[in-house]
Short mmCIF file of C-alpha atoms in Angstrom, two decimals:
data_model
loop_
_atom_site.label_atom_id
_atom_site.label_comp_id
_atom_site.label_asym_id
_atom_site.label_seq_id
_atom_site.Cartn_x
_atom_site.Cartn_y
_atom_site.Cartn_z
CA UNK M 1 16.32 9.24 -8.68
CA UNK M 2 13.66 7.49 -7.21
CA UNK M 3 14.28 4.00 -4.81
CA UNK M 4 11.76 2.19 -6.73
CA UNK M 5 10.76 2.13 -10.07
CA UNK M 6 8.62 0.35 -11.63
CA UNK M 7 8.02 -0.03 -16.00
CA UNK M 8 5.77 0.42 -17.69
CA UNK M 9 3.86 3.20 -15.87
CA UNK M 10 0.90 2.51 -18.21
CA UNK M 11 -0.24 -0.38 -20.45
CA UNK M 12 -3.42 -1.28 -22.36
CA UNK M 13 -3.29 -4.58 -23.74
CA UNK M 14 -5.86 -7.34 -24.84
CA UNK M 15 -7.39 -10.16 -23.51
CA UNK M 16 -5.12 -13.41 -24.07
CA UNK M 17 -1.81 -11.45 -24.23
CA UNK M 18 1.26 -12.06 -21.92
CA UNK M 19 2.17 -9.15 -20.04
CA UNK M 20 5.19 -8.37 -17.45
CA UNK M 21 5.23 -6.29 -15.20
CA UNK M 22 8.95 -5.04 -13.57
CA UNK M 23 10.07 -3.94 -10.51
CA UNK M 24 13.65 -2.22 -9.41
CA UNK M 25 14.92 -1.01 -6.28
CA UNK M 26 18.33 1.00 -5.11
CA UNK M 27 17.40 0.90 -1.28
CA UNK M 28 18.89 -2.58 -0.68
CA UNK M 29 16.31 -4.18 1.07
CA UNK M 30 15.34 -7.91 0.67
CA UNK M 31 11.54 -8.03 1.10
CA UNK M 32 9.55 -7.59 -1.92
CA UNK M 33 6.05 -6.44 -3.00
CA UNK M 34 3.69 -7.06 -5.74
CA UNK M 35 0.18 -5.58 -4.62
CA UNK M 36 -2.71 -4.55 -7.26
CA UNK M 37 -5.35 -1.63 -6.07
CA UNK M 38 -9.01 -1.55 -7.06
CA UNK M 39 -11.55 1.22 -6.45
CA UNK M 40 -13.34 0.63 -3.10
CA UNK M 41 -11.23 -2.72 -2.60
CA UNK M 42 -8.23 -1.23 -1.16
CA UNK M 43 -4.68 -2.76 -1.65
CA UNK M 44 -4.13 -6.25 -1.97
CA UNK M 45 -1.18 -8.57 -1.99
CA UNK M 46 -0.29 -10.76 -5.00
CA UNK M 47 3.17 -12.51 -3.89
CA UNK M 48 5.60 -11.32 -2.20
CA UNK M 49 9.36 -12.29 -2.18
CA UNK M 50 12.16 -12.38 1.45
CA UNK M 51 14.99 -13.06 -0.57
CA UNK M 52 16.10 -14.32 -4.09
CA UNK M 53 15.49 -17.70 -3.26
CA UNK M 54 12.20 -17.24 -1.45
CA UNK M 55 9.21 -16.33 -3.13
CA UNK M 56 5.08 -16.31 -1.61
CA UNK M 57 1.34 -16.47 -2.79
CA UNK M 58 -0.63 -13.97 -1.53
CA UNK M 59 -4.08 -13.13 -1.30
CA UNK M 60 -4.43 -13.23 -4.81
CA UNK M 61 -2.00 -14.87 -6.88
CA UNK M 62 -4.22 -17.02 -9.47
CA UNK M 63 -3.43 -15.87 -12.69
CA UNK M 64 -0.27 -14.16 -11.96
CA UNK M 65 3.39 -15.33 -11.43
CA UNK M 66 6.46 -13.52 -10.60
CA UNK M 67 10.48 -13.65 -11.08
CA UNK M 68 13.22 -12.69 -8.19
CA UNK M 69 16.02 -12.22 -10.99
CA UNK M 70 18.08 -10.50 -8.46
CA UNK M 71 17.95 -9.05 -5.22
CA UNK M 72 16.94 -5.77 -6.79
CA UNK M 73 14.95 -6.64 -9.05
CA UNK M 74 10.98 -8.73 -9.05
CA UNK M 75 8.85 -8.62 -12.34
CA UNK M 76 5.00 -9.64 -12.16
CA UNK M 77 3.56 -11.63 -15.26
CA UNK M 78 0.03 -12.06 -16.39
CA UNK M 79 0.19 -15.15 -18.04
CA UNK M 80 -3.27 -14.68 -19.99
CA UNK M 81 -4.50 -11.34 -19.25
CA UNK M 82 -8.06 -11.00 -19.01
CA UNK M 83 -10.21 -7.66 -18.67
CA UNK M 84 -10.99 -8.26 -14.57
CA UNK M 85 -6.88 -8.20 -14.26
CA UNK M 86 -7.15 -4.12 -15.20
CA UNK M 87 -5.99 -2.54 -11.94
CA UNK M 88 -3.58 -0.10 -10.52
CA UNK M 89 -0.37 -2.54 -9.87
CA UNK M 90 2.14 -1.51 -6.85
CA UNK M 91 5.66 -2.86 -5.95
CA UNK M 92 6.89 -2.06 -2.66
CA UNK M 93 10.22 -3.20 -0.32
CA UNK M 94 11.04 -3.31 2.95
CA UNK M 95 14.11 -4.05 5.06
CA UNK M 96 13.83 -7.02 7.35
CA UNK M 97 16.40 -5.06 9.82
CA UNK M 98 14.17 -1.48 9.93
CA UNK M 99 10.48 -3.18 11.09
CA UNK M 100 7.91 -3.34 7.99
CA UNK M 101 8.13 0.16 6.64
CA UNK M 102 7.33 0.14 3.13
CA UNK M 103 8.52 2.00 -0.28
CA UNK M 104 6.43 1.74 -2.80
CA UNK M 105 6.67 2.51 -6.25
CA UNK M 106 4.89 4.72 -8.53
CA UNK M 107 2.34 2.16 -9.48
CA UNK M 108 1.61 0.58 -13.01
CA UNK M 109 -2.17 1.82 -14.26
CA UNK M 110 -3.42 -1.73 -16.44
CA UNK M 111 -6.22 -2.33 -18.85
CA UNK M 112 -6.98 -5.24 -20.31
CA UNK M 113 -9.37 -4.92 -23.00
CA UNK S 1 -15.78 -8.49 7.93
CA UNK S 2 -12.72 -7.05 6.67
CA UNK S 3 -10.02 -7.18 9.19
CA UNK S 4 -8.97 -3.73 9.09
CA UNK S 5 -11.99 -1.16 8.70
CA UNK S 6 -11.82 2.72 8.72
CA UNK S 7 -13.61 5.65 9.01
CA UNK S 8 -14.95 7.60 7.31
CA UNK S 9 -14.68 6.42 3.92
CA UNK S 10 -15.23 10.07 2.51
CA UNK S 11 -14.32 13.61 4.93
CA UNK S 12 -14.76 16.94 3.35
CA UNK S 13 -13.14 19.32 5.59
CA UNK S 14 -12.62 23.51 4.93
CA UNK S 15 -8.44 24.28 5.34
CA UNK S 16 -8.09 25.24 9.11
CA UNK S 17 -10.48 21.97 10.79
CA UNK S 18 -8.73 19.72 12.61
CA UNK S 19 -9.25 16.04 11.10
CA UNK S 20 -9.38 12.86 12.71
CA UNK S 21 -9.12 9.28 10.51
CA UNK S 22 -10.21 6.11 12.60
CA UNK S 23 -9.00 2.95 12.35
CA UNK S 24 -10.21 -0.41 13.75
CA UNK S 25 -8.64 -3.77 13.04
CA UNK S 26 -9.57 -7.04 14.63
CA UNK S 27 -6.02 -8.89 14.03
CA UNK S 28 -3.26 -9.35 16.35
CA UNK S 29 -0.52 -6.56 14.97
CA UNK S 30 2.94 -5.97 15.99
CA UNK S 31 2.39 -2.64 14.01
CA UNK S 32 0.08 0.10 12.72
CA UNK S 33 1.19 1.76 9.55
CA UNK S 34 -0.54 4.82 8.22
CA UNK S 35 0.17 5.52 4.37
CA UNK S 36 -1.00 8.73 1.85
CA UNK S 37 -1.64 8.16 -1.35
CA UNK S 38 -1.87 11.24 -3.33
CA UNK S 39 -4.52 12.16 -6.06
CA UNK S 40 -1.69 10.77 -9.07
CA UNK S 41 -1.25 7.64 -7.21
CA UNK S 42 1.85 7.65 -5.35
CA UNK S 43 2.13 5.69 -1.43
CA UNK S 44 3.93 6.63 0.98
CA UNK S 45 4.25 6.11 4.46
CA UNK S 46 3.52 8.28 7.16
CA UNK S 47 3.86 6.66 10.27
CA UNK S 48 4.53 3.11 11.74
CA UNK S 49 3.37 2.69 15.13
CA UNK S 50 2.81 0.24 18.26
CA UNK S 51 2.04 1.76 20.58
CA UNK S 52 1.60 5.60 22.05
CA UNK S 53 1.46 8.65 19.83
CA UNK S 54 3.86 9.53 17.17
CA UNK S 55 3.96 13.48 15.77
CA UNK S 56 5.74 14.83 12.29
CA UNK S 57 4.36 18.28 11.64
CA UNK S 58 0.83 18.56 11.69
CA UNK S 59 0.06 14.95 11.65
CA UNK S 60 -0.16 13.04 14.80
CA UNK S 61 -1.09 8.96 14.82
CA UNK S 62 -1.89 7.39 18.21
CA UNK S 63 -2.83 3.85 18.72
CA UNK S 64 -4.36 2.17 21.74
CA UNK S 65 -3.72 -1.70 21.54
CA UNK S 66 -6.14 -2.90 23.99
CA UNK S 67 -8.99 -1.46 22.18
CA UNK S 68 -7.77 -2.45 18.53
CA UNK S 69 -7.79 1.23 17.17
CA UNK S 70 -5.49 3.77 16.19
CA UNK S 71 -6.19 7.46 14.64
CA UNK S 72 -4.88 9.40 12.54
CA UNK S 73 -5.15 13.43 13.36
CA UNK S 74 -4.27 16.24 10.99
CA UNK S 75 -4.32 20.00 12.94
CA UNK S 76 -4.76 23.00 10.93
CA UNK S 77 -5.78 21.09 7.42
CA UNK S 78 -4.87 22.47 4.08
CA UNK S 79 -5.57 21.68 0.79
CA UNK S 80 -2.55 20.16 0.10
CA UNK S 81 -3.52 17.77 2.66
CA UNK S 82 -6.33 16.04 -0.09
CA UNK S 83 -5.15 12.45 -0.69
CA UNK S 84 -6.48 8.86 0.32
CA UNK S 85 -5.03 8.00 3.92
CA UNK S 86 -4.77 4.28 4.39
CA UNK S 87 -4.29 2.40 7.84
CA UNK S 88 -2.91 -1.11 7.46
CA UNK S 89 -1.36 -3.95 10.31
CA UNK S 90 1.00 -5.81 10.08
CA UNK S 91 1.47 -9.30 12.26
CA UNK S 92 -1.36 -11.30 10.46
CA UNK S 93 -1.52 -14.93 9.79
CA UNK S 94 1.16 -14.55 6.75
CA UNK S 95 3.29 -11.85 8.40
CA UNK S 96 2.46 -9.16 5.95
CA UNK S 97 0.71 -5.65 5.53
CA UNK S 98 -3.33 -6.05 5.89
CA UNK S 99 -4.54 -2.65 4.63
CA UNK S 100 -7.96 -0.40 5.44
CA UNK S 101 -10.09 0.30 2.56
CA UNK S 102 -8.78 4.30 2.93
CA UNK S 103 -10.58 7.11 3.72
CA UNK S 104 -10.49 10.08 1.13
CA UNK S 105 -9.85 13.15 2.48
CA UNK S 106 -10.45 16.72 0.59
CA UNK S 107 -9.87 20.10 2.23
CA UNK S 108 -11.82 22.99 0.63
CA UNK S 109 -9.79 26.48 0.55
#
């Protein structure tokens, strides 16, 4: 079974909707990753969580939020998706104690029409 | 100027060349990671380095920190080697992974 998983792989939804994105992981680590990937732009971070009760902006965070409902566990929400949100979405962990190795998941494809 | 650039952005090699992926970054790191995505979208990473060389099979990564650049080397290419190769540092201002745009890689049989 895979470390991380992340549901739903694929989603089309329209403009205005609410829409969550979720994260698991079995490896145990406490660092957590919400990143979204556009052609030509490369990975970019969206928040990021170090533990339960600690939780980041990143580069991009306007118009998203995010839940640490457990240490194994860190959904994504689009509050009001809108059509430039479509995007290849990535979770990813790493363990404070092992350096900044990261898993990532599969990825979640979006579009926002 | 982004703060971690690579190059090239594009290599189309034929299965046998031996490959080199370059990558420049202009932030204070503590680490180098190198990452593959393959063509269905799935990361993963290769190598995290600070300094020196690192070797698993036919990849090798080196990174020399007084020049700011580390590469990524594939001997004997094959086509199974086709994916997106991605450099990122970590040890920026928030701490985190700042990745390379990637450099797409495709080896012709």
């Amino acid at each position: 079974d895979a470390d991380v998983t992340q549901t739903p792989r694929n989603r089309i939804t329209k403009t205005g909707k609410r829409i969550m994105l979720e994260c698991s992981q079995t490896k145990g680590h406490d660092r957590m990753y919400w990143y979204r990937q556009d052609p030509g732009l490369g990975l970019r971070l969206i928040y990021y969580s170090f533990d339960v009760k600690d939780i980041n902006k990143g580069e991009i965070s306007d118009g998203y939020s995010v839940s640490r409902q457990a240490q194994a566990k860190f959904s994504l929400s689009l509050e009001s998706a809108i059509p430039n949100q479509t995007a290849l979405y990535f979770c990813a962990t790493s363990d404070t104690r092992g350096g900044e190795t990261q898993y990532f998941g599969p990825g979640t494809r979006l579009l926002v029409l | 100027k982004n703060e971690v650039e690579q190059s090239p952005q594009n290599l189309t090699a034929q299965e046998g060349e031996f490959i080199t992926i370059n990558c420049s970054y202009s932030v204070g790191i503590s680490a180098l990671h190198w990452l593959q995505q393959h063509p269905g979208g799935g990361i993963v990473s290769l190598f995290m380095l600070s300094s020196g060389k690192k070797k698993h099979g036919r990849l090798i990564a080196t990174i020399n920190i007084q020049e700011k650049h580390s590469s990524l080397h594939i001997t004997a290419s094959h086509p199974r080697d086709s994916a997106v190769y991605i450099c990122a540092a970590y040890g920026g201002s928030q701490g985190n992974l700042i990745f390379g745009k990637g450099t797409k890689l495709s080896v012709k049989p």
